[in-house]
PDB file of C-alpha atoms in Angstrom:
ATOM      1  CA  MET Z   1       0.000   0.000   0.000  1.00  0.00           C
ATOM      2  CA  VAL Z   2       2.855   2.361   0.796  1.00  0.00           C
ATOM      3  CA  TYR Z   3       4.356   2.004  -2.669  1.00  0.00           C
ATOM      4  CA  GLY Z   4       0.995   2.383  -4.412  1.00  0.00           C
ATOM      5  CA  LEU Z   5       0.147   5.553  -2.490  1.00  0.00           C
ATOM      6  CA  SER Z   6       3.666   6.889  -2.959  1.00  0.00           C
ATOM      7  CA  ALA Z   7       3.432   6.375  -6.714  1.00  0.00           C
ATOM      8  CA  ALA Z   8      -0.003   8.005  -6.883  1.00  0.00           C
ATOM      9  CA  LEU Z   9       1.065  11.021  -4.841  1.00  0.00           C
ATOM     10  CA  ARG Z  10       4.774  11.442  -5.640  1.00  0.00           C
ATOM     11  CA  GLY Z  11       5.638   9.267  -8.613  1.00  0.00           C
ATOM     12  CA  ASN Z  12       6.579  12.155 -10.839  1.00  0.00           C
ATOM     13  CA  ILE Z  13       9.099  11.734 -13.638  1.00  0.00           C
ATOM     14  CA  THR Z  14      10.562  14.948 -14.996  1.00  0.00           C
ATOM     15  CA  ILE Z  15      12.357  15.406 -18.283  1.00  0.00           C
ATOM     16  CA  ASP Z  16      14.996  18.016 -19.013  1.00  0.00           C
ATOM     17  CA  ARG Z  17      16.277  18.451 -22.583  1.00  0.00           C
ATOM     18  CA  GLY Z  18      14.844  15.089 -23.581  1.00  0.00           C
ATOM     19  CA  ARG Z  19      16.364  13.133 -20.684  1.00  0.00           C
ATOM     20  CA  VAL Z  20      14.721  11.718 -17.575  1.00  0.00           C
ATOM     21  CA  GLU Z  21      16.107  13.518 -14.515  1.00  0.00           C
ATOM     22  CA  GLN Z  22      15.466  10.758 -11.982  1.00  0.00           C
ATOM     23  CA  GLN Z  23      18.183   8.126 -12.045  1.00  0.00           C
ATOM     24  CA  ASN Z  24      17.275   5.507  -9.470  1.00  0.00           C
ATOM     25  CA  PHE Z  25      15.612   4.791  -6.140  1.00  0.00           C
ATOM     26  CA  HIS Z  26      17.722   7.360  -4.285  1.00  0.00           C
ATOM     27  CA  GLN Z  27      15.448   9.950  -5.901  1.00  0.00           C
ATOM     28  CA  TYR Z  28      12.226   8.095  -5.077  1.00  0.00           C
ATOM     29  CA  GLU Z  29      10.542   9.379  -1.946  1.00  0.00           C
ATOM     30  CA  PRO Z  30       8.045   6.917  -0.460  1.00  0.00           C
ATOM     31  CA  LEU Z  31       5.501   8.106   2.071  1.00  0.00           C
ATOM     32  CA  ARG Z  32       6.859   8.264   5.596  1.00  0.00           C
ATOM     33  CA  ILE Z  33       5.172   6.611   8.570  1.00  0.00           C
ATOM     34  CA  HIS Z  34       3.618   9.877   9.773  1.00  0.00           C
ATOM     35  CA  GLU Z  35       2.116  10.459   6.301  1.00  0.00           C
ATOM     36  CA  MET Z  36       0.464   7.054   5.961  1.00  0.00           C
ATOM     37  CA  PRO Z  37      -3.195   6.532   6.767  1.00  0.00           C
ATOM     38  CA  VAL Z  38      -4.143   3.879   9.276  1.00  0.00           C
ATOM     39  CA  VAL Z  39      -4.176   0.470   7.613  1.00  0.00           C
ATOM     40  CA  ASP Z  40      -6.285  -2.302   9.133  1.00  0.00           C
ATOM     41  CA  VAL Z  41      -5.154  -5.812   8.270  1.00  0.00           C
ATOM     42  CA  HIS Z  42      -7.573  -8.692   8.636  1.00  0.00           C
ATOM     43  CA  ILE Z  43      -6.263 -12.236   8.408  1.00  0.00           C
ATOM     44  CA  VAL Z  44      -8.896 -14.623   7.143  1.00  0.00           C
ATOM     45  CA  PRO Z  45      -8.547 -18.222   8.285  1.00  0.00           C
ATOM     46  CA  SER Z  46      -7.976 -20.554   5.361  1.00  0.00           C
ATOM     47  CA  THR Z  47      -6.859 -24.061   4.574  1.00  0.00           C
ATOM     48  CA  ALA Z  48      -5.353 -22.973   1.236  1.00  0.00           C
ATOM     49  CA  ALA Z  49      -1.606 -23.046   0.685  1.00  0.00           C
ATOM     50  CA  PRO Z  50       0.179 -19.848   1.784  1.00  0.00           C
ATOM     51  CA  GLY Z  51       0.830 -17.265  -0.901  1.00  0.00           C
ATOM     52  CA  GLY Z  52       2.007 -13.702  -1.270  1.00  0.00           C
ATOM     53  CA  THR Z  53      -0.484 -10.861  -1.147  1.00  0.00           C
ATOM     54  CA  GLY Z  54       1.688  -7.754  -0.786  1.00  0.00           C
ATOM     55  CA  GLU Z  55       1.792  -6.790  -4.452  1.00  0.00           C
ATOM     56  CA  LEU Z  56      -1.967  -7.127  -4.892  1.00  0.00           C
ATOM     57  CA  THR Z  57      -2.587  -3.795  -3.171  1.00  0.00           C
ATOM     58  CA  THR Z  58      -0.297  -1.663  -5.364  1.00  0.00           C
ATOM     59  CA  PRO Z  59      -2.238  -1.412  -8.683  1.00  0.00           C
ATOM     60  CA  PRO Z  60      -5.713  -0.532  -7.289  1.00  0.00           C
ATOM     61  CA  ILE Z  61      -4.554   2.172  -4.854  1.00  0.00           C
ATOM     62  CA  ALA Z  62      -4.434   5.072  -7.340  1.00  0.00           C
ATOM     63  CA  PRO Z  63      -7.905   4.350  -8.805  1.00  0.00           C
ATOM     64  CA  ALA Z  64      -9.334   3.936  -5.303  1.00  0.00           C
ATOM     65  CA  VAL Z  65      -7.926   7.296  -4.195  1.00  0.00           C
ATOM     66  CA  ALA Z  66      -9.126   8.943  -7.426  1.00  0.00           C
ATOM     67  CA  ASN Z  67     -12.637   7.582  -6.841  1.00  0.00           C
ATOM     68  CA  ALA Z  68     -12.589   8.768  -3.218  1.00  0.00           C
ATOM     69  CA  ILE Z  69     -11.576  12.260  -4.375  1.00  0.00           C
ATOM     70  CA  PHE Z  70     -14.372  12.202  -6.948  1.00  0.00           C
ATOM     71  CA  ALA Z  71     -16.889  11.104  -4.313  1.00  0.00           C
ATOM     72  CA  ALA Z  72     -15.775  13.912  -2.004  1.00  0.00           C
ATOM     73  CA  THR Z  73     -15.371  16.722  -4.556  1.00  0.00           C
ATOM     74  CA  GLY Z  74     -17.188  15.722  -7.748  1.00  0.00           C
ATOM     75  CA  ARG Z  75     -13.965  16.276  -9.729  1.00  0.00           C
ATOM     76  CA  ARG Z  76     -12.109  13.568 -11.620  1.00  0.00           C
ATOM     77  CA  ILE Z  77      -8.345  13.245 -11.507  1.00  0.00           C
ATOM     78  CA  ARG Z  78      -6.950  11.568 -14.591  1.00  0.00           C
ATOM     79  CA  ARG Z  79      -3.196  12.132 -14.301  1.00  0.00           C
ATOM     80  CA  LEU Z  80      -0.556  10.764 -11.980  1.00  0.00           C
ATOM     81  CA  PRO Z  81       0.863  11.815  -9.665  1.00  0.00           C
ATOM     82  CA  PHE Z  82      -2.214  13.403  -8.140  1.00  0.00           C
ATOM     83  CA  SER Z  83      -2.093  17.149  -7.738  1.00  0.00           C
ATOM     84  CA  LEU Z  84      -4.474  18.152  -4.977  1.00  0.00           C
ATOM     85  CA  GLU Z  85      -3.661  21.813  -5.635  1.00  0.00           C
ATOM     86  CA  LYS Z  86      -5.486  21.529  -8.970  1.00  0.00           C
ATOM     87  CA  LEU Z  87      -8.684  20.639  -7.110  1.00  0.00           C
ATOM     88  CA  ALA Z  88      -8.810  23.999  -5.348  1.00  0.00           C
TER      89      ALA Z  88
END
């Protein structure tokens, strides 16, 4: 969830004279603990074999946030990263 929210809010790539300015992860700023919303995790009992679930939350985060913003403001956001200043 952290990486999905970080990408939706801060995943900006800038280009200068035809070249991408960001080089690697040292220029990627994920959300910090104090910026994260509360996340409730519910473990559902199952007899199925264990499997990974961490990556499943990354793709739907941006659309979920965009829909929440639309529900709250009536305005659609269609570009990433989100710019909340444009909603004002």
